[in-house]
Amino acid sequence: MIQMQDVYKVFERKGVTNEALKNINLTVNKGDIFGVIGYSGAGKSTLIRLVNYLERPTKGRVLVDGKPLDLFDTKQLRAMKKNIGMIFQHFNLLESKTVFDNVAIPLVLTKTPKTDIQQRVTELLEFVGLGDKAKSFPNELSGGQKQRVGIARALASNPSILLCDEATSALDPQTTRSILQLLKRINEEYNITIMIITHEMSVIQEICNRVAVMEKGEIIEQGTVLEVFGKPKHPTTKNFVRTVIQDSMQSNMKELIQRQSAQQRHQLDANQQIQIYKLEFVGEHASEPIIHTLYRKYVNVQLNILFANMTEIQSTTLGHMVIQLKGNNEDIQEAVAFLEDKGVTIREVKE
Ligand SMILES: Nc1ncnc2c1ncn2[C@@H]1O[C@H](COP(=O)(O)OP(=O)(O)OP(=O)(O)O)[C@@H](O)[C@H]1O
């Protein structure tokens, strides 16, 4: 478990003060794959570097497995660092050493017997899918393979925590996916807690169970991935979510519908109206035939689906829909009440 309590980090250089982290409070539970997302300069790298004490907080406390790092002596800090592996965007491999020797580095540093090193490195290379690359040099590998070496090296000392600093940012989408799947296996099979920093929401969507969104050194929103993707509150979070979930129509579609609705309104009977609503479904509501029931039950209301999208987050379906309801006000309100009763979040869209 990793905890940060009221953490601040201020950098001072040549008389210039830079408040990189402000009032950070977060808990990463054992077994989590915890994502931290933010734009460049938000403070993500500084935050993750506090966990293995590459940076020290100016104020506040970082605890690993309930123990405050600021109270550790040198020996305890060394043991803590052994317990925390880290992988990097640019892999940080030694070009002059073979794949085998790169993975062996942490074990050589801790004076592990040669036979144990041989066994452990061979086992790790098999695990990351590089069993046949032991004698290769980093410049003979693809980006994805280099990151696999980085992962094997980070696992060499049997850590219980793995920190990933933009680990897939230099990789193409397909390679990114395979590396993320490998991280998921590490989390599940070795029960390693993972903390990932990224600027890509697709990374969070793919493997994280919890997420914190950072902006200008602060955490502006955090929660389960389902909560944050389902109901983002802060405008920056909404922008990130929109990069992976299309929750509304494109603007040219909106204009077309506005024009059509305006024309239809001219032809309405005196007591009729047209209303447009945005619906959000989460979990089991997304799989129930709610719209079908609405259509069958409220025969005086004409239903028109203008937009629909379903996304899977953490094995739960998230649905977004825009519908047009035409009828008299009372019937429309009854239909809306039915949807609310079914747990659908519904909001009228004003044109
Ligand atoms: N060693 C340092 N000395 C001075 N300022 C620093 C130092 N490290 C980071 N900063 C500053 O702290 C702020 C946060 O930087 P950080 O690298 O943590 O952000 P980030 O979200 O990881 O950005 P990026 O995605 O671009 O790496 C920035 O304004 C940066 O210039």
PDB file of C-alpha atoms in Angstrom, residues 86-250:
ATOM      1  CA  MET A  86      10.413   0.928 -11.847  1.00  0.00           C
ATOM      2  CA  ILE A  87      10.117   1.060 -15.641  1.00  0.00           C
ATOM      3  CA  PHE A  88      10.633   4.102 -17.856  1.00  0.00           C
ATOM      4  CA  GLN A  89       9.450   5.642 -21.121  1.00  0.00           C
ATOM      5  CA  HIS A  90      12.884   5.281 -22.743  1.00  0.00           C
ATOM      6  CA  PHE A  91      13.620   1.901 -21.112  1.00  0.00           C
ATOM      7  CA  ASN A  92      16.982   3.011 -19.571  1.00  0.00           C
ATOM      8  CA  LEU A  93      18.868  -0.129 -20.663  1.00  0.00           C
ATOM      9  CA  LEU A  94      22.648  -0.359 -20.770  1.00  0.00           C
ATOM     10  CA  GLU A  95      23.477  -0.586 -24.492  1.00  0.00           C
ATOM     11  CA  SER A  96      26.836  -2.285 -23.921  1.00  0.00           C
ATOM     12  CA  LYS A  97      25.321  -5.170 -21.957  1.00  0.00           C
ATOM     13  CA  THR A  98      23.313  -8.136 -23.252  1.00  0.00           C
ATOM     14  CA  VAL A  99      19.634  -8.590 -22.448  1.00  0.00           C
ATOM     15  CA  PHE A 100      20.622 -11.207 -19.841  1.00  0.00           C
ATOM     16  CA  ASP A 101      23.142  -8.892 -18.172  1.00  0.00           C
ATOM     17  CA  ASN A 102      20.683  -5.969 -18.149  1.00  0.00           C
ATOM     18  CA  VAL A 103      18.094  -8.048 -16.315  1.00  0.00           C
ATOM     19  CA  ALA A 104      20.766  -9.381 -13.946  1.00  0.00           C
ATOM     20  CA  ILE A 105      21.907  -5.892 -12.800  1.00  0.00           C
ATOM     21  CA  PRO A 106      19.779  -5.656  -9.612  1.00  0.00           C
ATOM     22  CA  LEU A 107      20.798  -9.191  -8.637  1.00  0.00           C
ATOM     23  CA  VAL A 108      24.522  -8.526  -9.209  1.00  0.00           C
ATOM     24  CA  LEU A 109      24.242  -5.358  -7.112  1.00  0.00           C
ATOM     25  CA  THR A 110      22.796  -7.345  -4.219  1.00  0.00           C
ATOM     26  CA  LYS A 111      25.553  -9.981  -4.598  1.00  0.00           C
ATOM     27  CA  THR A 112      23.163 -12.817  -5.487  1.00  0.00           C
ATOM     28  CA  PRO A 113      24.973 -16.146  -6.169  1.00  0.00           C
ATOM     29  CA  LYS A 114      25.656 -16.790  -9.880  1.00  0.00           C
ATOM     30  CA  THR A 115      23.538 -19.932 -10.126  1.00  0.00           C
ATOM     31  CA  ASP A 116      20.552 -18.119  -8.617  1.00  0.00           C
ATOM     32  CA  ILE A 117      21.051 -15.237 -11.082  1.00  0.00           C
ATOM     33  CA  GLN A 118      21.141 -17.699 -13.992  1.00  0.00           C
ATOM     34  CA  GLN A 119      17.900 -19.328 -12.863  1.00  0.00           C
ATOM     35  CA  ARG A 120      16.022 -16.114 -12.004  1.00  0.00           C
ATOM     36  CA  VAL A 121      16.975 -14.215 -15.191  1.00  0.00           C
ATOM     37  CA  THR A 122      16.127 -17.201 -17.411  1.00  0.00           C
ATOM     38  CA  GLU A 123      12.753 -17.528 -15.670  1.00  0.00           C
ATOM     39  CA  LEU A 124      12.035 -13.777 -16.047  1.00  0.00           C
ATOM     40  CA  LEU A 125      13.002 -13.679 -19.716  1.00  0.00           C
ATOM     41  CA  GLU A 126      10.636 -16.594 -20.359  1.00  0.00           C
ATOM     42  CA  PHE A 127       7.877 -14.784 -18.448  1.00  0.00           C
ATOM     43  CA  VAL A 128       8.181 -11.592 -20.523  1.00  0.00           C
ATOM     44  CA  GLY A 129       8.396 -13.585 -23.780  1.00  0.00           C
ATOM     45  CA  LEU A 130      12.102 -13.038 -24.506  1.00  0.00           C
ATOM     46  CA  GLY A 131      13.463 -16.501 -23.741  1.00  0.00           C
ATOM     47  CA  ASP A 132      15.403 -16.514 -27.041  1.00  0.00           C
ATOM     48  CA  LYS A 133      16.912 -13.012 -26.679  1.00  0.00           C
ATOM     49  CA  ALA A 134      19.237 -13.506 -23.689  1.00  0.00           C
ATOM     50  CA  LYS A 135      22.379 -12.929 -25.762  1.00  0.00           C
ATOM     51  CA  SER A 136      21.026 -10.032 -27.851  1.00  0.00           C
ATOM     52  CA  PHE A 137      21.998  -6.412 -27.253  1.00  0.00           C
ATOM     53  CA  PRO A 138      19.392  -3.669 -26.728  1.00  0.00           C
ATOM     54  CA  ASN A 139      20.056  -2.116 -30.176  1.00  0.00           C
ATOM     55  CA  GLU A 140      18.952  -5.417 -31.764  1.00  0.00           C
ATOM     56  CA  LEU A 141      15.494  -5.179 -30.150  1.00  0.00           C
ATOM     57  CA  SER A 142      12.234  -3.404 -30.999  1.00  0.00           C
ATOM     58  CA  GLY A 143      10.784  -0.809 -28.598  1.00  0.00           C
ATOM     59  CA  GLY A 144       8.288  -3.327 -27.198  1.00  0.00           C
ATOM     60  CA  GLN A 145      11.055  -5.900 -26.639  1.00  0.00           C
ATOM     61  CA  LYS A 146      13.221  -3.275 -24.909  1.00  0.00           C
ATOM     62  CA  GLN A 147      10.362  -2.484 -22.551  1.00  0.00           C
ATOM     63  CA  ARG A 148       9.977  -6.209 -21.822  1.00  0.00           C
ATOM     64  CA  VAL A 149      13.655  -6.258 -20.799  1.00  0.00           C
ATOM     65  CA  GLY A 150      12.962  -3.208 -18.596  1.00  0.00           C
ATOM     66  CA  ILE A 151      10.051  -5.056 -17.003  1.00  0.00           C
ATOM     67  CA  ALA A 152      12.102  -8.234 -16.407  1.00  0.00           C
ATOM     68  CA  ARG A 153      14.860  -6.127 -14.788  1.00  0.00           C
ATOM     69  CA  ALA A 154      12.298  -4.346 -12.578  1.00  0.00           C
ATOM     70  CA  LEU A 155      10.937  -7.724 -11.418  1.00  0.00           C
ATOM     71  CA  ALA A 156      14.368  -9.261 -10.747  1.00  0.00           C
ATOM     72  CA  SER A 157      14.471  -8.360  -7.065  1.00  0.00           C
ATOM     73  CA  ASN A 158      10.930  -9.653  -6.429  1.00  0.00           C
ATOM     74  CA  PRO A 159       9.295  -6.279  -5.698  1.00  0.00           C
ATOM     75  CA  SER A 160       5.763  -5.942  -4.342  1.00  0.00           C
ATOM     76  CA  ILE A 161       5.279  -2.573  -6.091  1.00  0.00           C
ATOM     77  CA  LEU A 162       5.960  -1.652  -9.724  1.00  0.00           C
ATOM     78  CA  LEU A 163       6.110   2.001 -10.816  1.00  0.00           C
ATOM     79  CA  CYS A 164       5.591   2.741 -14.510  1.00  0.00           C
ATOM     80  CA  ASP A 165       6.687   6.182 -15.730  1.00  0.00           C
ATOM     81  CA  GLU A 166       5.025   6.694 -19.159  1.00  0.00           C
ATOM     82  CA  ALA A 167       6.066   3.093 -19.916  1.00  0.00           C
ATOM     83  CA  THR A 168       4.134   2.865 -23.197  1.00  0.00           C
ATOM     84  CA  SER A 169       4.401   6.454 -24.466  1.00  0.00           C
ATOM     85  CA  ALA A 170       7.192   5.619 -26.933  1.00  0.00           C
ATOM     86  CA  LEU A 171       5.353   2.589 -28.351  1.00  0.00           C
ATOM     87  CA  ASP A 172       2.815   2.099 -31.152  1.00  0.00           C
ATOM     88  CA  PRO A 173      -0.805   1.243 -30.181  1.00  0.00           C
ATOM     89  CA  GLN A 174      -0.495  -2.512 -30.777  1.00  0.00           C
ATOM     90  CA  THR A 175       2.769  -2.826 -28.827  1.00  0.00           C
ATOM     91  CA  THR A 176       1.260  -0.617 -26.095  1.00  0.00           C
ATOM     92  CA  ARG A 177      -1.594  -3.099 -25.751  1.00  0.00           C
ATOM     93  CA  SER A 178       0.726  -6.102 -25.458  1.00  0.00           C
ATOM     94  CA  ILE A 179       2.836  -4.343 -22.798  1.00  0.00           C
ATOM     95  CA  LEU A 180      -0.317  -3.358 -20.868  1.00  0.00           C
ATOM     96  CA  GLN A 181      -1.532  -6.957 -21.000  1.00  0.00           C
ATOM     97  CA  LEU A 182       1.853  -8.068 -19.638  1.00  0.00           C
ATOM     98  CA  LEU A 183       1.517  -5.560 -16.769  1.00  0.00           C
ATOM     99  CA  LYS A 184      -1.946  -6.945 -16.036  1.00  0.00           C
ATOM    100  CA  ARG A 185      -0.511 -10.485 -15.857  1.00  0.00           C
ATOM    101  CA  ILE A 186       2.209  -9.256 -13.481  1.00  0.00           C
ATOM    102  CA  ASN A 187      -0.476  -7.702 -11.270  1.00  0.00           C
ATOM    103  CA  GLU A 188      -2.607 -10.834 -11.264  1.00  0.00           C
ATOM    104  CA  GLU A 189      -0.024 -13.629 -11.211  1.00  0.00           C
ATOM    105  CA  TYR A 190       2.614 -12.032  -8.947  1.00  0.00           C
ATOM    106  CA  ASN A 191       0.124  -9.925  -6.936  1.00  0.00           C
ATOM    107  CA  ILE A 192       2.222  -6.824  -7.564  1.00  0.00           C
ATOM    108  CA  THR A 193       0.658  -3.416  -6.922  1.00  0.00           C
ATOM    109  CA  ILE A 194       1.163  -1.195  -9.954  1.00  0.00           C
ATOM    110  CA  MET A 195       1.224   2.594 -10.204  1.00  0.00           C
ATOM    111  CA  ILE A 196       1.201   4.002 -13.726  1.00  0.00           C
ATOM    112  CA  ILE A 197       1.613   7.566 -14.870  1.00  0.00           C
ATOM    113  CA  THR A 198       0.433   8.461 -18.333  1.00  0.00           C
ATOM    114  CA  HIS A 199      -1.076  11.191 -20.484  1.00  0.00           C
ATOM    115  CA  GLU A 200      -3.166   8.641 -22.401  1.00  0.00           C
ATOM    116  CA  MET A 201      -6.664   7.846 -21.137  1.00  0.00           C
ATOM    117  CA  SER A 202      -6.675   4.617 -23.189  1.00  0.00           C
ATOM    118  CA  VAL A 203      -3.945   3.259 -20.872  1.00  0.00           C
ATOM    119  CA  ILE A 204      -6.158   3.954 -17.852  1.00  0.00           C
ATOM    120  CA  GLN A 205      -9.173   2.424 -19.611  1.00  0.00           C
ATOM    121  CA  GLU A 206      -7.257  -0.695 -20.595  1.00  0.00           C
ATOM    122  CA  ILE A 207      -5.845  -1.841 -17.244  1.00  0.00           C
ATOM    123  CA  CYS A 208      -6.353   0.484 -14.263  1.00  0.00           C
ATOM    124  CA  ASN A 209      -8.959  -0.031 -11.555  1.00  0.00           C
ATOM    125  CA  ARG A 210      -8.419   3.381  -9.919  1.00  0.00           C
ATOM    126  CA  VAL A 211      -7.331   6.732 -11.271  1.00  0.00           C
ATOM    127  CA  ALA A 212      -6.227  10.184 -10.112  1.00  0.00           C
ATOM    128  CA  VAL A 213      -6.352  13.136 -12.498  1.00  0.00           C
ATOM    129  CA  MET A 214      -3.682  15.812 -11.996  1.00  0.00           C
ATOM    130  CA  GLU A 215      -3.508  19.424 -13.070  1.00  0.00           C
ATOM    131  CA  LYS A 216      -0.976  22.092 -12.070  1.00  0.00           C
ATOM    132  CA  GLY A 217       0.442  19.977  -9.251  1.00  0.00           C
ATOM    133  CA  GLU A 218      -2.909  19.059  -7.725  1.00  0.00           C
ATOM    134  CA  ILE A 219      -5.179  16.021  -7.843  1.00  0.00           C
ATOM    135  CA  ILE A 220      -8.387  17.443  -9.276  1.00  0.00           C
ATOM    136  CA  GLU A 221     -10.362  14.205  -9.264  1.00  0.00           C
ATOM    137  CA  GLN A 222      -9.863  10.595  -8.165  1.00  0.00           C
ATOM    138  CA  GLY A 223     -11.889   7.421  -7.789  1.00  0.00           C
ATOM    139  CA  THR A 224     -12.561   4.086  -9.418  1.00  0.00           C
ATOM    140  CA  VAL A 225     -12.094   4.078 -13.167  1.00  0.00           C
ATOM    141  CA  LEU A 226     -15.813   3.392 -13.558  1.00  0.00           C
ATOM    142  CA  GLU A 227     -16.759   6.403 -11.385  1.00  0.00           C
ATOM    143  CA  VAL A 228     -14.374   8.785 -13.114  1.00  0.00           C
ATOM    144  CA  PHE A 229     -15.200   7.610 -16.653  1.00  0.00           C
ATOM    145  CA  GLY A 230     -18.931   7.401 -15.894  1.00  0.00           C
ATOM    146  CA  LYS A 231     -19.340  10.764 -14.187  1.00  0.00           C
ATOM    147  CA  PRO A 232     -16.321  12.994 -14.761  1.00  0.00           C
ATOM    148  CA  LYS A 233     -16.737  16.266 -12.857  1.00  0.00           C
ATOM    149  CA  HIS A 234     -13.795  18.513 -13.663  1.00  0.00           C
ATOM    150  CA  PRO A 235     -13.564  19.967 -17.232  1.00  0.00           C
ATOM    151  CA  THR A 236     -10.037  18.524 -17.658  1.00  0.00           C
ATOM    152  CA  THR A 237     -11.261  15.058 -16.657  1.00  0.00           C
ATOM    153  CA  LYS A 238     -14.128  15.441 -19.134  1.00  0.00           C
ATOM    154  CA  ASN A 239     -11.607  16.262 -21.877  1.00  0.00           C
ATOM    155  CA  PHE A 240      -9.567  13.149 -21.041  1.00  0.00           C
ATOM    156  CA  VAL A 241     -12.677  10.931 -20.971  1.00  0.00           C
ATOM    157  CA  ARG A 242     -13.775  12.299 -24.355  1.00  0.00           C
ATOM    158  CA  THR A 243     -10.537  10.995 -25.888  1.00  0.00           C
ATOM    159  CA  VAL A 244     -11.781   7.419 -25.326  1.00  0.00           C
ATOM    160  CA  ILE A 245     -15.567   7.638 -24.998  1.00  0.00           C
ATOM    161  CA  GLN A 246     -17.733   9.364 -27.536  1.00  0.00           C
ATOM    162  CA  ASP A 247     -20.601  10.571 -25.353  1.00  0.00           C
ATOM    163  CA  SER A 248     -22.351  12.907 -27.770  1.00  0.00           C
ATOM    164  CA  MET A 249     -22.875  13.652 -31.411  1.00  0.00           C
ATOM    165  CA  GLN A 250     -20.392  15.429 -33.601  1.00  0.00           C
TER     166      GLN A 250
END
